[in-house]
PDB file of C-alpha atoms in Angstrom:
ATOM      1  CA  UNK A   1       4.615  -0.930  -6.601  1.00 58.00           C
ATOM      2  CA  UNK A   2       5.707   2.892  -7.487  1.00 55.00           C
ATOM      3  CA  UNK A   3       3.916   2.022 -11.131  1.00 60.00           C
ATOM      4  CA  UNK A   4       0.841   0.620  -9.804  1.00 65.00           C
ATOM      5  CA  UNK A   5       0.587   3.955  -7.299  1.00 63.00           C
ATOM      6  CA  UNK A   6       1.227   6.279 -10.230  1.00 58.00           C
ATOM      7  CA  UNK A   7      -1.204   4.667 -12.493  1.00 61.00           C
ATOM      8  CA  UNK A   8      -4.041   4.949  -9.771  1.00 65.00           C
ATOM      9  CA  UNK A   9      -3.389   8.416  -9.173  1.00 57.00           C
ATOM     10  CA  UNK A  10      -3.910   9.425 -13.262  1.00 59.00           C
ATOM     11  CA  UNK A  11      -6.875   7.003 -13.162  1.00 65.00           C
ATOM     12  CA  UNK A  12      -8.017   8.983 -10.042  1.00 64.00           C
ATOM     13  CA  UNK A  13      -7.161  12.716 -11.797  1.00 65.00           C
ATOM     14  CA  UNK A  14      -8.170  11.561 -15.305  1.00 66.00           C
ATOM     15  CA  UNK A  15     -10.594  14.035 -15.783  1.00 70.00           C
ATOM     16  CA  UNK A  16      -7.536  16.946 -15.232  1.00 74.00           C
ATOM     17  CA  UNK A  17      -5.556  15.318 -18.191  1.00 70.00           C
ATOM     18  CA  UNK A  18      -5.376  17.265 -21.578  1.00 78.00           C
ATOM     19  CA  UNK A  19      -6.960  14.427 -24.396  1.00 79.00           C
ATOM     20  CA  UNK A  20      -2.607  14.130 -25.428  1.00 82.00           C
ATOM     21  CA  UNK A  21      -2.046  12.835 -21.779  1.00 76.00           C
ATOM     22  CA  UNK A  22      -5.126  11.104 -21.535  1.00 72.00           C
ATOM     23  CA  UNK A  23      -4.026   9.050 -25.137  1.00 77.00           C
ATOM     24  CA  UNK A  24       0.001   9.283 -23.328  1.00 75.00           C
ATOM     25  CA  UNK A  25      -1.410   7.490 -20.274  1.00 70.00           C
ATOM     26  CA  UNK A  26      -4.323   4.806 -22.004  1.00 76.00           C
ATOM     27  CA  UNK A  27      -0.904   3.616 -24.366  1.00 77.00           C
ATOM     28  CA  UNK A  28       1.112   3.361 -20.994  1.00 75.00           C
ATOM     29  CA  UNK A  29      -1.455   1.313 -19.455  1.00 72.00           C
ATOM     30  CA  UNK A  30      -2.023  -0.618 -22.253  1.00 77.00           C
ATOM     31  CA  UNK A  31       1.659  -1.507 -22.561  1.00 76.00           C
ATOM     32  CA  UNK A  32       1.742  -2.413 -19.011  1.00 73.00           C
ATOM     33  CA  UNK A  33      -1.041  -4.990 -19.501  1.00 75.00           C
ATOM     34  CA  UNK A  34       0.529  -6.718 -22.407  1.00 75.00           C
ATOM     35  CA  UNK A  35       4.187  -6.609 -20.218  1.00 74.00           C
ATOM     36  CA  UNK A  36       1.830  -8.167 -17.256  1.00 73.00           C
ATOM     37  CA  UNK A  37      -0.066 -10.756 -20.044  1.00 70.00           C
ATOM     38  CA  UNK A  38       3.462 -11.789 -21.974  1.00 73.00           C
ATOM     39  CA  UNK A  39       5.854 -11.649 -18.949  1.00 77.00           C
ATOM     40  CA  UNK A  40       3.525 -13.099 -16.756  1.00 78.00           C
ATOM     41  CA  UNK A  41       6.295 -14.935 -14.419  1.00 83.00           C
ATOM     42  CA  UNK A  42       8.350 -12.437 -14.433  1.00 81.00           C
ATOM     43  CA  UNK A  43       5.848  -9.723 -13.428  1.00 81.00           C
ATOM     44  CA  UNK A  44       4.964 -12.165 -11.114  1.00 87.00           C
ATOM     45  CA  UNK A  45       8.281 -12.474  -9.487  1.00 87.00           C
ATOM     46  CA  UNK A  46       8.645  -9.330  -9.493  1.00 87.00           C
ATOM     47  CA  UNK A  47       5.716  -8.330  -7.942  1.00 88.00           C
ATOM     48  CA  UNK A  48       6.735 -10.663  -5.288  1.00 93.00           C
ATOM     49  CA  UNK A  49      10.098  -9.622  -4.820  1.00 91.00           C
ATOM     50  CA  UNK A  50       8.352  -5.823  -3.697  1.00 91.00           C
ATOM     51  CA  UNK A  51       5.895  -7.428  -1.670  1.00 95.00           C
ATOM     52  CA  UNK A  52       8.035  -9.412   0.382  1.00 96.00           C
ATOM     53  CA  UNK A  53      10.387  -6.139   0.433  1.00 94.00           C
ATOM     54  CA  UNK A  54       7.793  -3.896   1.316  1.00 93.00           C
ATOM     55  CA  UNK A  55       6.875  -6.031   4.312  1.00 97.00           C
ATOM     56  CA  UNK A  56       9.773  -6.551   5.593  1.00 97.00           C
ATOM     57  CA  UNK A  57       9.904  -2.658   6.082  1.00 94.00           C
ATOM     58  CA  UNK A  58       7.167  -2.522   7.612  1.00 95.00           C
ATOM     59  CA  UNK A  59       7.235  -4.894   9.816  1.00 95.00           C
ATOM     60  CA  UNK A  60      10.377  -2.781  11.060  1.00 93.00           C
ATOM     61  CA  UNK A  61       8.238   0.057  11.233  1.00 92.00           C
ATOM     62  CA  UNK A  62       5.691  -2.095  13.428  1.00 93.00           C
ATOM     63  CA  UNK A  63       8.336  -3.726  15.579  1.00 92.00           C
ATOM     64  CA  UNK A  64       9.530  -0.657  16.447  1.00 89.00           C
ATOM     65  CA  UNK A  65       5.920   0.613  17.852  1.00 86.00           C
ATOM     66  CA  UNK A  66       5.331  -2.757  19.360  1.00 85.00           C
ATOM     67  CA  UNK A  67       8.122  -1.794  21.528  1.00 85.00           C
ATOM     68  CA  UNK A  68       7.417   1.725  22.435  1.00 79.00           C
ATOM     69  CA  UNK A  69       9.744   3.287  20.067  1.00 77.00           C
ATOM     70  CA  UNK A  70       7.529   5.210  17.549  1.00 74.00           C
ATOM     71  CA  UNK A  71       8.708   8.591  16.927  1.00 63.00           C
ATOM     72  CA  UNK A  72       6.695  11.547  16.133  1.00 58.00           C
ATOM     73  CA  UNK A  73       5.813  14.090  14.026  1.00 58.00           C
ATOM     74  CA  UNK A  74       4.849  12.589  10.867  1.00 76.00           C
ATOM     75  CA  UNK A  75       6.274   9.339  10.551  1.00 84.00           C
ATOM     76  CA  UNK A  76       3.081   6.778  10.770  1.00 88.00           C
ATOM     77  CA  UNK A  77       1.640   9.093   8.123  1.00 86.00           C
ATOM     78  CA  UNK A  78       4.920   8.565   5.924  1.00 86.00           C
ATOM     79  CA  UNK A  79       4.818   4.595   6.654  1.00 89.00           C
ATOM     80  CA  UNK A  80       1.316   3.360   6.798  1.00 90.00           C
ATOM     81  CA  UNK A  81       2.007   4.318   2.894  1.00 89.00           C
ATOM     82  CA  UNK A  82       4.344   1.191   2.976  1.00 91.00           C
ATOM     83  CA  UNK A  83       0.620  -0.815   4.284  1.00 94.00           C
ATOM     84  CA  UNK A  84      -1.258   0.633   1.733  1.00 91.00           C
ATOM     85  CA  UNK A  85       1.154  -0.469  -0.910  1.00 91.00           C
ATOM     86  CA  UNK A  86       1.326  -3.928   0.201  1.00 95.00           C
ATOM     87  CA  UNK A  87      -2.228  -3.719  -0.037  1.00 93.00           C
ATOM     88  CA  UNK A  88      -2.047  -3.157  -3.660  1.00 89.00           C
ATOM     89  CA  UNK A  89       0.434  -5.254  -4.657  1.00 92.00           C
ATOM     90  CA  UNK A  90      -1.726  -8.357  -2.585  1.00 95.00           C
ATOM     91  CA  UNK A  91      -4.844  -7.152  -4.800  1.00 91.00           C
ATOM     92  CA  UNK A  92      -2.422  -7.111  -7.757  1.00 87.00           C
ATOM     93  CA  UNK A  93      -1.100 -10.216  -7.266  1.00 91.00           C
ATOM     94  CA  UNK A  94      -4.506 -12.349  -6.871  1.00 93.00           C
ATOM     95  CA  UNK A  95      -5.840 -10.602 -10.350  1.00 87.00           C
ATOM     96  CA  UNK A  96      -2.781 -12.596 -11.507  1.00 87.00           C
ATOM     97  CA  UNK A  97      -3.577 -15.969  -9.183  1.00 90.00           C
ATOM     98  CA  UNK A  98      -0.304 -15.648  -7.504  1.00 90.00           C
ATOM     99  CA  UNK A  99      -0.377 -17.699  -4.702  1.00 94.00           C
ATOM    100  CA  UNK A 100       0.521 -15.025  -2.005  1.00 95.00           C
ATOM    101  CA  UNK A 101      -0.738 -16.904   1.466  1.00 96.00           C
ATOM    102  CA  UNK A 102       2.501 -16.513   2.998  1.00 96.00           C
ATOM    103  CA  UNK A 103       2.613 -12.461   2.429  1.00 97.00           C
ATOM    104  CA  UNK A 104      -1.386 -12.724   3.666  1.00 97.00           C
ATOM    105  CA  UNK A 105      -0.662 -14.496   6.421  1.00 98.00           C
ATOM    106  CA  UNK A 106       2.305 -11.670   7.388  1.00 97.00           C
ATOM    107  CA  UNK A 107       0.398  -9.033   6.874  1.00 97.00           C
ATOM    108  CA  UNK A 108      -2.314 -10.340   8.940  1.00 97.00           C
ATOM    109  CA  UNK A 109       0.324 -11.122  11.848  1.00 97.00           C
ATOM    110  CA  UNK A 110       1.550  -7.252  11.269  1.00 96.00           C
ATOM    111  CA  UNK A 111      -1.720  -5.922  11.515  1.00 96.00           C
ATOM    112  CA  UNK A 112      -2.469  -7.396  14.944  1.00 95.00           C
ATOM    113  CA  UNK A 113       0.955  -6.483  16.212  1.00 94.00           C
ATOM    114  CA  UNK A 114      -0.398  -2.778  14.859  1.00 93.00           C
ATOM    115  CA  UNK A 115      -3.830  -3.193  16.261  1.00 93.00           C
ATOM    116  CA  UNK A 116      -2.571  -4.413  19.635  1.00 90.00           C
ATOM    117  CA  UNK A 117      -0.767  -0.330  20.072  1.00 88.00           C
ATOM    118  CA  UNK A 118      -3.311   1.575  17.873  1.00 91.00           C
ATOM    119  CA  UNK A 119      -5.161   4.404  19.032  1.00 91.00           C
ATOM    120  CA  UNK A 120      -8.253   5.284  16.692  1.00 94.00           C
ATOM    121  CA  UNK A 121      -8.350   8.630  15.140  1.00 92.00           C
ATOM    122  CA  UNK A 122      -8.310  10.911  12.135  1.00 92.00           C
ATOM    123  CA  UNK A 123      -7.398   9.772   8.351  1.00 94.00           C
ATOM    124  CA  UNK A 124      -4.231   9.760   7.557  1.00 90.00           C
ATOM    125  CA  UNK A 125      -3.908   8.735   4.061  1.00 89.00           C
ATOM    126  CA  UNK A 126      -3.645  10.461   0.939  1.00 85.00           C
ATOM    127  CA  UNK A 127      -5.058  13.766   0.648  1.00 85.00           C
ATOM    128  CA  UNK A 128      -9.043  13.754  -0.399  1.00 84.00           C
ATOM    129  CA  UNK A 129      -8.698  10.101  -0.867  1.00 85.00           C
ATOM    130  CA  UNK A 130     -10.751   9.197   1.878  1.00 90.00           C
ATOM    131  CA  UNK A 131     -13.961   8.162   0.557  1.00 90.00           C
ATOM    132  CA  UNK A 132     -11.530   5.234  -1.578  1.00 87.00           C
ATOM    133  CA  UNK A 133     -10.935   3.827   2.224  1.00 92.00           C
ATOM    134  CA  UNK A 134     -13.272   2.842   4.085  1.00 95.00           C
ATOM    135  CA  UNK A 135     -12.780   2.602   7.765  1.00 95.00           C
ATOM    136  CA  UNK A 136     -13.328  -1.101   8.533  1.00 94.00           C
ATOM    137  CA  UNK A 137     -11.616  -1.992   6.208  1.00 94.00           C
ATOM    138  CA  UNK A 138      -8.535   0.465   6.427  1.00 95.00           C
ATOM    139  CA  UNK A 139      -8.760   0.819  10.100  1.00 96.00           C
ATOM    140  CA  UNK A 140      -5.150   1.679  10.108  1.00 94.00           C
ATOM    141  CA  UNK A 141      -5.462   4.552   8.109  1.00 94.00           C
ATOM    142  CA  UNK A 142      -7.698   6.133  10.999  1.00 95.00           C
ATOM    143  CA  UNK A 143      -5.350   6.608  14.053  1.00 92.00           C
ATOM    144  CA  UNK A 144      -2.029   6.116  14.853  1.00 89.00           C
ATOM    145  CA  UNK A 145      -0.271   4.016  16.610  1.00 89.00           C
ATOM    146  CA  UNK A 146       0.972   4.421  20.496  1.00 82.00           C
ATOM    147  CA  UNK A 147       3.490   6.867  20.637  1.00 68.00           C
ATOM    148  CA  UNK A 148       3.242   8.509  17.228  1.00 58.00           C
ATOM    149  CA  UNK A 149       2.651  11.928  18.056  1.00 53.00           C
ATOM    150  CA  UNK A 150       1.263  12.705  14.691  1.00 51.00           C
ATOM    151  CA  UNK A 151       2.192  15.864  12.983  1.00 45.00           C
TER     152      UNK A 151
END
């Protein structure tokens, strides 16, 4: 998960990279692809292993506002980074034809817990990243839930 993040954010700043980084990061991305290609079952598994993790934290996270208990300040901001990565990691893992039904059909369950105690709002994803998110799709970037007080 934390390597899939970091290589989206030098694909996103790419154009900020001196030509060594540039060449540093196109050999690291290369090497992950043949790691993903050769160790395919064990990327796999792995890639599991942090999706199922990842949603069991948040569905902590979401219990918790489904009963009330969201704290304030800047949490949701903090967590719904949890969502976005299991996001990710579900887009990685059908490139690779995992069959991940059981983590979709979780997440789907989580999300209408969410929904059920979300109150529309303002983006709160990362920084200047908005236009990668659109709102229908995302809704739970936009808002909080119940009880979040937001920052």
């Amino acid at each position: 998960g934390v390597v899939l993040d970091l290589v989206a954010v030098l694909e996103r700043s790419a154009a900020r990279l001196t030509d060594d980084e540039r060449g540093t990061f196109a050999d690291a991305v290369a090497s992950l692809r043949v790691v993903r290609a050769g160790r395919r079952d064990d990327y796999g598994a792995m890639l599991t292993h942090e999706l199922h993790s990842q949603l069991d934290a948040w569905r902590w996270f979401v219990d918790d506002c489904t009963r009330g208990e969201c704290a304030g300040g800047d949490l949701y901001r903090r967590e719904v980074a949890r969502r976005r990565r299991v996001d990710q990691l579900l887009t990685e893992g059908a490139t690779l034809g995992l069959d991940l039904s059981e983590a979709r059909d979780r997440t789907a369950a989580l999300d209408r817990a969410l929904r059920n105690r979300f109150v529309p709002g303002a983006y709160c994803g990362p920084p200047g990243e908005e236009q990668r998110y659109p709102r229908a799709a995302y809704w739970w970037l936009y808002g909080r839930p119940e009880g979040d007080g937001g920052d």
